[in-house]
mmCIF file of C-alpha atoms in Angstrom:
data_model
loop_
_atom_site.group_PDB
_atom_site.id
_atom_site.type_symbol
_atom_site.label_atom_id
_atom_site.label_comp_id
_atom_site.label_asym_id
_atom_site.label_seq_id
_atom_site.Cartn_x
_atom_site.Cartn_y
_atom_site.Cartn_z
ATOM 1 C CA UNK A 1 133.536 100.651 65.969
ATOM 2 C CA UNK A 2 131.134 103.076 68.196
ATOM 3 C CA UNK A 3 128.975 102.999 65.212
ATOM 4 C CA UNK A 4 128.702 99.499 65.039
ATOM 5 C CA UNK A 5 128.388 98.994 67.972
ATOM 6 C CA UNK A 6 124.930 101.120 68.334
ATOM 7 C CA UNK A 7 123.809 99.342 65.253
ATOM 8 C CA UNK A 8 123.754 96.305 67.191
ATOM 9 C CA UNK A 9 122.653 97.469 70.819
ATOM 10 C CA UNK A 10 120.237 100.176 69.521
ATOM 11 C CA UNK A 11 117.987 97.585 67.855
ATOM 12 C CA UNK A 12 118.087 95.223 70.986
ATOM 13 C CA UNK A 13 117.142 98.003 73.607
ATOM 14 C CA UNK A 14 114.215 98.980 71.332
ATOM 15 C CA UNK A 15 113.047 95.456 71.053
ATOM 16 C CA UNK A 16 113.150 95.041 74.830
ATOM 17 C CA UNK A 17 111.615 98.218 74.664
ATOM 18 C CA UNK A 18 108.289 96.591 73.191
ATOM 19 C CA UNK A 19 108.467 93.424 75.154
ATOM 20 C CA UNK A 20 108.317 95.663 78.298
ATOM 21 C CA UNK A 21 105.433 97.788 77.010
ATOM 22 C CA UNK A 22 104.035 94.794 75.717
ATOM 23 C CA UNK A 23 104.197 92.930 79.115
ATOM 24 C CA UNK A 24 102.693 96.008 80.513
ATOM 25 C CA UNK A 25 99.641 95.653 78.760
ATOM 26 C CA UNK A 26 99.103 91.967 79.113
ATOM 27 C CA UNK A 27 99.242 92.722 82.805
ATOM 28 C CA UNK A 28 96.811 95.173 82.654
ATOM 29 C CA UNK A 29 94.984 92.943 80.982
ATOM 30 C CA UNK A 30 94.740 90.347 82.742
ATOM 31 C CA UNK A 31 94.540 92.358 86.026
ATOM 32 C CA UNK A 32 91.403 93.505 85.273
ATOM 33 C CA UNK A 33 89.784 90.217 84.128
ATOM 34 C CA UNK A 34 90.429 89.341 87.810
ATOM 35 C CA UNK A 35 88.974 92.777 89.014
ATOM 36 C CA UNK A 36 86.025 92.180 87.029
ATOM 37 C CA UNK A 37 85.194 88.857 88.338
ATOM 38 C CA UNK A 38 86.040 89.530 91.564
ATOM 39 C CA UNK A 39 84.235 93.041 92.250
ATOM 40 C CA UNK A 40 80.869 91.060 90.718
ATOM 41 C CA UNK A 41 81.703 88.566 93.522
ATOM 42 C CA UNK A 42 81.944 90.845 96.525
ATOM 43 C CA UNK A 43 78.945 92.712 95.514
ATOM 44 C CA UNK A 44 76.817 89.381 95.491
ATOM 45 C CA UNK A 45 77.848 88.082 98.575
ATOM 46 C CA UNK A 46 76.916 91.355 100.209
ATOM 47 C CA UNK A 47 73.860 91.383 98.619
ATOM 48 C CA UNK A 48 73.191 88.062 99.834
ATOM 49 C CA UNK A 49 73.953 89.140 103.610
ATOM 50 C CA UNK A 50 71.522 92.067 103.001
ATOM 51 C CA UNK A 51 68.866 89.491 101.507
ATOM 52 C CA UNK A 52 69.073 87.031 104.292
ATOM 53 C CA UNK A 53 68.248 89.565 107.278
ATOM 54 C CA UNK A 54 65.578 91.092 104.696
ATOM 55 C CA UNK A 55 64.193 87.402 104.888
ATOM 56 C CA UNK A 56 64.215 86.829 108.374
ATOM 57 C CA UNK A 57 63.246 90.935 109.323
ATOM 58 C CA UNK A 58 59.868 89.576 106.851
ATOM 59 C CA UNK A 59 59.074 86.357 108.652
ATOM 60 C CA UNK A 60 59.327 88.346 112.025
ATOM 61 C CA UNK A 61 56.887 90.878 110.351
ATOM 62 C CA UNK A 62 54.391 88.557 109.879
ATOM 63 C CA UNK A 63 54.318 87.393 114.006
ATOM 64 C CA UNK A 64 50.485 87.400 115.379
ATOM 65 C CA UNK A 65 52.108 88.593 118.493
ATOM 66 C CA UNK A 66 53.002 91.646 116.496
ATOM 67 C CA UNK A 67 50.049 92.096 114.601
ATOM 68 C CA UNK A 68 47.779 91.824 117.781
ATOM 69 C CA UNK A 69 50.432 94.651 119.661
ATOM 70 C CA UNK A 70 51.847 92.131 122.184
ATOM 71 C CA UNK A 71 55.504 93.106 121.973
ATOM 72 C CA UNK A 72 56.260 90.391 124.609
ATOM 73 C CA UNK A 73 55.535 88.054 122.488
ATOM 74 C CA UNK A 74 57.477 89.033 119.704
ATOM 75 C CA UNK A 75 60.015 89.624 121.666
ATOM 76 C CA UNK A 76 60.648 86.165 122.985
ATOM 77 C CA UNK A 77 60.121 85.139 119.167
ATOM 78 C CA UNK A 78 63.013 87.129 117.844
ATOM 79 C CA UNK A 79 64.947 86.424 120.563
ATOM 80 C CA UNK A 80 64.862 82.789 119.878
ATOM 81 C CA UNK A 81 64.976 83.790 115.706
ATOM 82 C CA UNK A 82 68.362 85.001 116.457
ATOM 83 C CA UNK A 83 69.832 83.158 118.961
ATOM 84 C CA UNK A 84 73.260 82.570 118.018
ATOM 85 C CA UNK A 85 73.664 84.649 114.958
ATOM 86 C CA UNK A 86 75.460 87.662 116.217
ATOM 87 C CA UNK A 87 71.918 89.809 114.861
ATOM 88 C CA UNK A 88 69.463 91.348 117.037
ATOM 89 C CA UNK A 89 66.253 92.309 115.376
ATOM 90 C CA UNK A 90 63.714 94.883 116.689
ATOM 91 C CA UNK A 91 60.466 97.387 116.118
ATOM 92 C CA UNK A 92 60.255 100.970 115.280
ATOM 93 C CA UNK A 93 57.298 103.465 114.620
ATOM 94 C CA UNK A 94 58.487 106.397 112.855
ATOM 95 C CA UNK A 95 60.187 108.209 115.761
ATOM 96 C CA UNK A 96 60.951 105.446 118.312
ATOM 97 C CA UNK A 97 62.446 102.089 119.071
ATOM 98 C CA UNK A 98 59.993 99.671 121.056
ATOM 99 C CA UNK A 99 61.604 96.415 121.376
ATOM 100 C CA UNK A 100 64.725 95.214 120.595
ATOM 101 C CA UNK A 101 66.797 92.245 121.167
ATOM 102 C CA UNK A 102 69.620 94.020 122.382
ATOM 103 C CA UNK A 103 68.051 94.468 125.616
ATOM 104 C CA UNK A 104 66.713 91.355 127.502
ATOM 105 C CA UNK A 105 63.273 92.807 127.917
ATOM 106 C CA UNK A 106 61.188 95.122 126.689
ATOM 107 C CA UNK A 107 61.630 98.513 127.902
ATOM 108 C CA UNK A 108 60.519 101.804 127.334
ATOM 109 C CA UNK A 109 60.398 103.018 124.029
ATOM 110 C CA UNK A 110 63.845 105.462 123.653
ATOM 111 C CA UNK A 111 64.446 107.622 120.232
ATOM 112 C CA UNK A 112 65.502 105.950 117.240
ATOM 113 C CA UNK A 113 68.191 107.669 114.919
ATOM 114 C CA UNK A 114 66.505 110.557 112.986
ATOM 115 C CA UNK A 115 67.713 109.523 109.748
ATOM 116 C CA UNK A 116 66.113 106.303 109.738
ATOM 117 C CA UNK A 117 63.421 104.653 107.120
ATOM 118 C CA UNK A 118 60.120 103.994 107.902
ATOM 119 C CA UNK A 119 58.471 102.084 105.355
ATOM 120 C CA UNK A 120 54.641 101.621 104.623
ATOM 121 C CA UNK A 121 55.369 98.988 101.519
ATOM 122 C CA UNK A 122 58.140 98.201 98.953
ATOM 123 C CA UNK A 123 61.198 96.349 99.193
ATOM 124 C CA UNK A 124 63.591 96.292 102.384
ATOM 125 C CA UNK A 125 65.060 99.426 103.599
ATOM 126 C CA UNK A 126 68.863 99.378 104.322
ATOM 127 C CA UNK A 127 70.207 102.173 106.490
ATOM 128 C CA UNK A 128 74.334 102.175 107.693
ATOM 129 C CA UNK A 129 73.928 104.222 111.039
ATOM 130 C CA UNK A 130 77.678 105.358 112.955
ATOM 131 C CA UNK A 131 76.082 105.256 115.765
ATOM 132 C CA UNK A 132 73.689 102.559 116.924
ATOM 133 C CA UNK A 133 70.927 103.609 119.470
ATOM 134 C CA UNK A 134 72.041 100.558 121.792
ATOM 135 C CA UNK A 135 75.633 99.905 120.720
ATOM 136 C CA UNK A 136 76.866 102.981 120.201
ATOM 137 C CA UNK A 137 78.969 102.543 117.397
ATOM 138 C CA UNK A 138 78.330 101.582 113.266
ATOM 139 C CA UNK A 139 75.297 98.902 112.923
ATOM 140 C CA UNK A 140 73.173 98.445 109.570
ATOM 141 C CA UNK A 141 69.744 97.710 109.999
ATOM 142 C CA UNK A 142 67.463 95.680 106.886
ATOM 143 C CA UNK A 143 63.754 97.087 107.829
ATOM 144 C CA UNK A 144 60.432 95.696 105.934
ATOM 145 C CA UNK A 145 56.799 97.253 107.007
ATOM 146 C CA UNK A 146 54.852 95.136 109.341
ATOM 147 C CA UNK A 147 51.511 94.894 107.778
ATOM 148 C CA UNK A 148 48.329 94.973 110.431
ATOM 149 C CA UNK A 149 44.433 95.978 110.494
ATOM 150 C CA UNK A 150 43.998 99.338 109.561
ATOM 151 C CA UNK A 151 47.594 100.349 108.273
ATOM 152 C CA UNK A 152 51.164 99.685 108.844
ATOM 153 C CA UNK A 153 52.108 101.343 112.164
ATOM 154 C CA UNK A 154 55.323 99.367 112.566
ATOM 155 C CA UNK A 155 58.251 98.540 111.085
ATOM 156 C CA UNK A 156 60.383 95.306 112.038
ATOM 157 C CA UNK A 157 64.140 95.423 111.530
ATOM 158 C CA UNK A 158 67.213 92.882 112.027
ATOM 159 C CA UNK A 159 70.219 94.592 112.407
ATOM 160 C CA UNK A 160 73.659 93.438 112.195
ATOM 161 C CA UNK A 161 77.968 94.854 112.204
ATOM 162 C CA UNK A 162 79.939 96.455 109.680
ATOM 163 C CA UNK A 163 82.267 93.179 110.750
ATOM 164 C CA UNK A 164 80.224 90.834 108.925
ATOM 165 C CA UNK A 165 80.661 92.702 105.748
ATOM 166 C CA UNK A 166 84.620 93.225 106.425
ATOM 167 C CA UNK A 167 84.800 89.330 107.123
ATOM 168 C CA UNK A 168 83.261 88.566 103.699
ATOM 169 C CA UNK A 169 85.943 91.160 102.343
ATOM 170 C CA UNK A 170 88.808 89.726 104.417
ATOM 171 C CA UNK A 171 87.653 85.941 102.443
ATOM 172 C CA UNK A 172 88.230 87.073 99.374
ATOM 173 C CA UNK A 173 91.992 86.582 97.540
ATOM 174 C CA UNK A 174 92.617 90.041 96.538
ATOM 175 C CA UNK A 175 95.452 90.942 94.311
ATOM 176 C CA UNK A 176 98.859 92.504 95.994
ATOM 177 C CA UNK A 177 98.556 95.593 97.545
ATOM 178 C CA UNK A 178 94.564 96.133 95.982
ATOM 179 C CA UNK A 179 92.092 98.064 98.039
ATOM 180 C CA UNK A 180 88.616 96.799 98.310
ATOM 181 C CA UNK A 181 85.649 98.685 100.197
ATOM 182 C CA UNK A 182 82.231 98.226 100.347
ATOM 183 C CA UNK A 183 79.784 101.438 100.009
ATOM 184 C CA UNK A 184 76.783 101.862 101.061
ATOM 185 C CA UNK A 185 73.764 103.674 99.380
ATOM 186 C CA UNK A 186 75.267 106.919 100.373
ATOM 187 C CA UNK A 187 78.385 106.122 99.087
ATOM 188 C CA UNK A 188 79.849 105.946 102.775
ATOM 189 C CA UNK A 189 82.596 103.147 103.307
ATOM 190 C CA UNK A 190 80.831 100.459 105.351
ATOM 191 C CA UNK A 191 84.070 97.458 105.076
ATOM 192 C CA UNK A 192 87.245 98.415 103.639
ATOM 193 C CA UNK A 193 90.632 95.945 103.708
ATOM 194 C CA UNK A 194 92.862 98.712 105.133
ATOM 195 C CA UNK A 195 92.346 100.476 108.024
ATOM 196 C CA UNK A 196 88.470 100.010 108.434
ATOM 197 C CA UNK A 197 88.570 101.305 112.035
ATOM 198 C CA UNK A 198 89.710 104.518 110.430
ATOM 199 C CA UNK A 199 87.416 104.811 107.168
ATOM 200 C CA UNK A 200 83.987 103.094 107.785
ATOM 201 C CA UNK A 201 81.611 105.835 108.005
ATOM 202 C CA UNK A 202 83.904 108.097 105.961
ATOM 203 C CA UNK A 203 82.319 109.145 102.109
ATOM 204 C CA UNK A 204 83.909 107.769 99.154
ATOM 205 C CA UNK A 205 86.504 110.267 97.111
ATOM 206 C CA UNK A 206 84.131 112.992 95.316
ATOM 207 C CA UNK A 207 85.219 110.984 92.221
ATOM 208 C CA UNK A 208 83.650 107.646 93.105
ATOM 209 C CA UNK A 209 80.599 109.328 94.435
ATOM 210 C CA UNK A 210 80.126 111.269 90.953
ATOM 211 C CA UNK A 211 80.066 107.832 88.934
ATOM 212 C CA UNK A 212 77.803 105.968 91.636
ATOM 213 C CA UNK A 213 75.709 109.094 91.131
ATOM 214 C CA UNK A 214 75.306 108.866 87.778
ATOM 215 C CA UNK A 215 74.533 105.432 87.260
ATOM 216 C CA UNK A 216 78.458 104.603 86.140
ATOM 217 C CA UNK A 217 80.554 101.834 87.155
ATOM 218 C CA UNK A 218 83.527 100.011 85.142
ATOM 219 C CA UNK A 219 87.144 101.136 85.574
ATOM 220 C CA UNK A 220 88.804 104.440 86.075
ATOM 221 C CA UNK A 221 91.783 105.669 87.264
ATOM 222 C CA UNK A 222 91.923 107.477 90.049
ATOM 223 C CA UNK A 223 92.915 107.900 93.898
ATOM 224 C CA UNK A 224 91.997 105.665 96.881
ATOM 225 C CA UNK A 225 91.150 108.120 100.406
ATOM 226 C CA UNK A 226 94.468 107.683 101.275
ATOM 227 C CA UNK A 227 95.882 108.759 98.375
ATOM 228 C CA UNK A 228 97.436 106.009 96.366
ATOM 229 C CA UNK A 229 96.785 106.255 92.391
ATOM 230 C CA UNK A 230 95.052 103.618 91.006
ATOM 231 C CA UNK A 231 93.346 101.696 88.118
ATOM 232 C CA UNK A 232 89.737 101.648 90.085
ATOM 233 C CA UNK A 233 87.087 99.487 89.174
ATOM 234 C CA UNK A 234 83.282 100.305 90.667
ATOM 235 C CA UNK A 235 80.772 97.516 90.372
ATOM 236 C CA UNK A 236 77.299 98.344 89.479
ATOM 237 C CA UNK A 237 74.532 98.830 92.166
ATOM 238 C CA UNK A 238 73.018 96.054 93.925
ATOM 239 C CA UNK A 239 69.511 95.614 94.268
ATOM 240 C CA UNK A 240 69.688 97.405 97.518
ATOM 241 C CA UNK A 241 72.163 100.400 95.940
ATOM 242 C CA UNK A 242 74.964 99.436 97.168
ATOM 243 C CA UNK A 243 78.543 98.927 95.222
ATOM 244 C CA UNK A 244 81.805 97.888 95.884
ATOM 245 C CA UNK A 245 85.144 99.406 94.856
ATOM 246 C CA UNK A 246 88.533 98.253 94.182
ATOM 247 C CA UNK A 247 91.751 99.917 93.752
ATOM 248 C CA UNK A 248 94.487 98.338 91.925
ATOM 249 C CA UNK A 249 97.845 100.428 92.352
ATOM 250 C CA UNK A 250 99.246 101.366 89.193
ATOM 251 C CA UNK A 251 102.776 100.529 90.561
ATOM 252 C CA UNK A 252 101.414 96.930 90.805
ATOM 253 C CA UNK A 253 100.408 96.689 87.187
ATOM 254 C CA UNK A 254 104.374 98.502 86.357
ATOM 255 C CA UNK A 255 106.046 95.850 88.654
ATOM 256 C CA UNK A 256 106.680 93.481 85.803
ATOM 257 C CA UNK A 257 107.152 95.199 82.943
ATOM 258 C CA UNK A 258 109.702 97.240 84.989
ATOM 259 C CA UNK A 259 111.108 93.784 85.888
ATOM 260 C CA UNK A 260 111.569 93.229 82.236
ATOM 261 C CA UNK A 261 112.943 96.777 81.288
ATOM 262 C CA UNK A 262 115.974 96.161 83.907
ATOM 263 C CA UNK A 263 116.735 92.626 82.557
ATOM 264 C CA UNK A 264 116.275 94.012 78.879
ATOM 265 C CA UNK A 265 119.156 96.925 80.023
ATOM 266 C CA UNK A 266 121.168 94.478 81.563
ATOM 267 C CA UNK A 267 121.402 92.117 78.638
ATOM 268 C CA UNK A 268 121.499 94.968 76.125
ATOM 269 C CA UNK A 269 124.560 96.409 78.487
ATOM 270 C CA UNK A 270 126.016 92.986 78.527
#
């Protein structure tokens, strides 16, 4: 009777056995179609943000006011240029800030952050500063030369918050308990959906900063800063070097299939 009785259950728990592996990989599967398309996503639509301040930083570059070295001027121009769009733009040389938006005049030229661009031609610059000159805390600024007679002595910037990038994260319908960040050129986290306060600004897990480095994206598994293992997927590098990340928790991707190994047992038992 014992015998018999395996016959008949041993057969049914290893047939459950490869419905739950086989449910496993289906939602692997399909989890990363999803990742795919929606990694691509982010990684435009912060590419896009980048390109619109690029465009506007440009059309302030081209100002007579700047051209001629009336900072007035261009002043009042950006100031109405950005009126309402939570950016400020402004003008550097290569060691100083001479106007900017942020203040209601301009002022006396003050240091800019040593680690900053300054461009004589080429495409927009991006720089991800912790600590903004004005605002004291994270800012990115898009910068583009300024051309004028006899050389570019200026660069013109529009600068913007972290929280613009975080909102177009915080848009997006991201699968249970996934982890999505946005890294800068440096691999720094500039948005991330958990915890920002306590990770933008912070470098991407020696892992993640390898494959950026190399030129690799795709999946991988891995673990997120705060530890959690997960099938990661890295998008390739915008046109400004940038790249997004997402974490997909490999307990996620085990939630059903362990869903149908406890059913399976409890039939099989039944």
């Amino acid at each position: 009777l014992f015998l018999l009785v395996l016959a008949v259950w041993l057969p049914a728990v290893v047939g459950f056995g490869v419905l739950a592996a086989s449910t496993y990989r289906r939602e692997e599967a399909r989890a990363k179609d999803n990742l795919e398309q929606l990694v691509d996503s982010i990684n435009q639509l912060v590419e896009r943000e980048i390109d619109q301040r690029a465009l506007l930083a440009r059309t302030l570059a081209a100002s007579s006011d700047l051209r001629e070295g009336r900072l007035d001027g261009f002043h009042r121009a950006a100031l109405q240029a950005t009126q309402g769009r939570g950016d400020w733009a402004f003008v550097v040389d290569r060691q100083q800030v001479l106007a900017t938006t942020l203040l209601p005049a301009v002022q006396a030229p003050f240091a800019r952050p040593p680690d900053g661009p300054f461009l004589l031609d080429g495409p927009p610059a991006v720089a991800f500063h912790l600590r903004g000159p004005v605002k004291g805390r994270p800012v990115i600024g898009v910068l583009v030369p300024a051309p004028q007679p006899g050389g570019v002595r200026f660069n013109v910037g529009v600068g913007f918050e972290p929280a613009v990038l975080q909102a177009v994260l915080e848009r997006q319908r991201l699968p249970e308990g996934s982890i999505a960040a946005v890294l800068d050129a440096q691999q720094r986290v500039v948005a991330r959906n958990r915890d920002p306060a306590k990770y933008v600004g912070v470098p991407a897990t020696a892992q993640v900063q390898a494959r950026v480095r190399a030129g690799e994206s795709g999946f991988f598994d891995g673990q997120t800063l705060d530890g959690v293992s997960t099938l990661g997927l890295l998008s390739r590098r915008n046109r400004h070097g940038w790249v997004t990340v997402i974490g997909l928790p490999h307990s996620t991707l085990l939630r059903a299939a362990q869903g149908v190994t406890l059913q399976a047992l409890g039939a099989s038992a039944a």
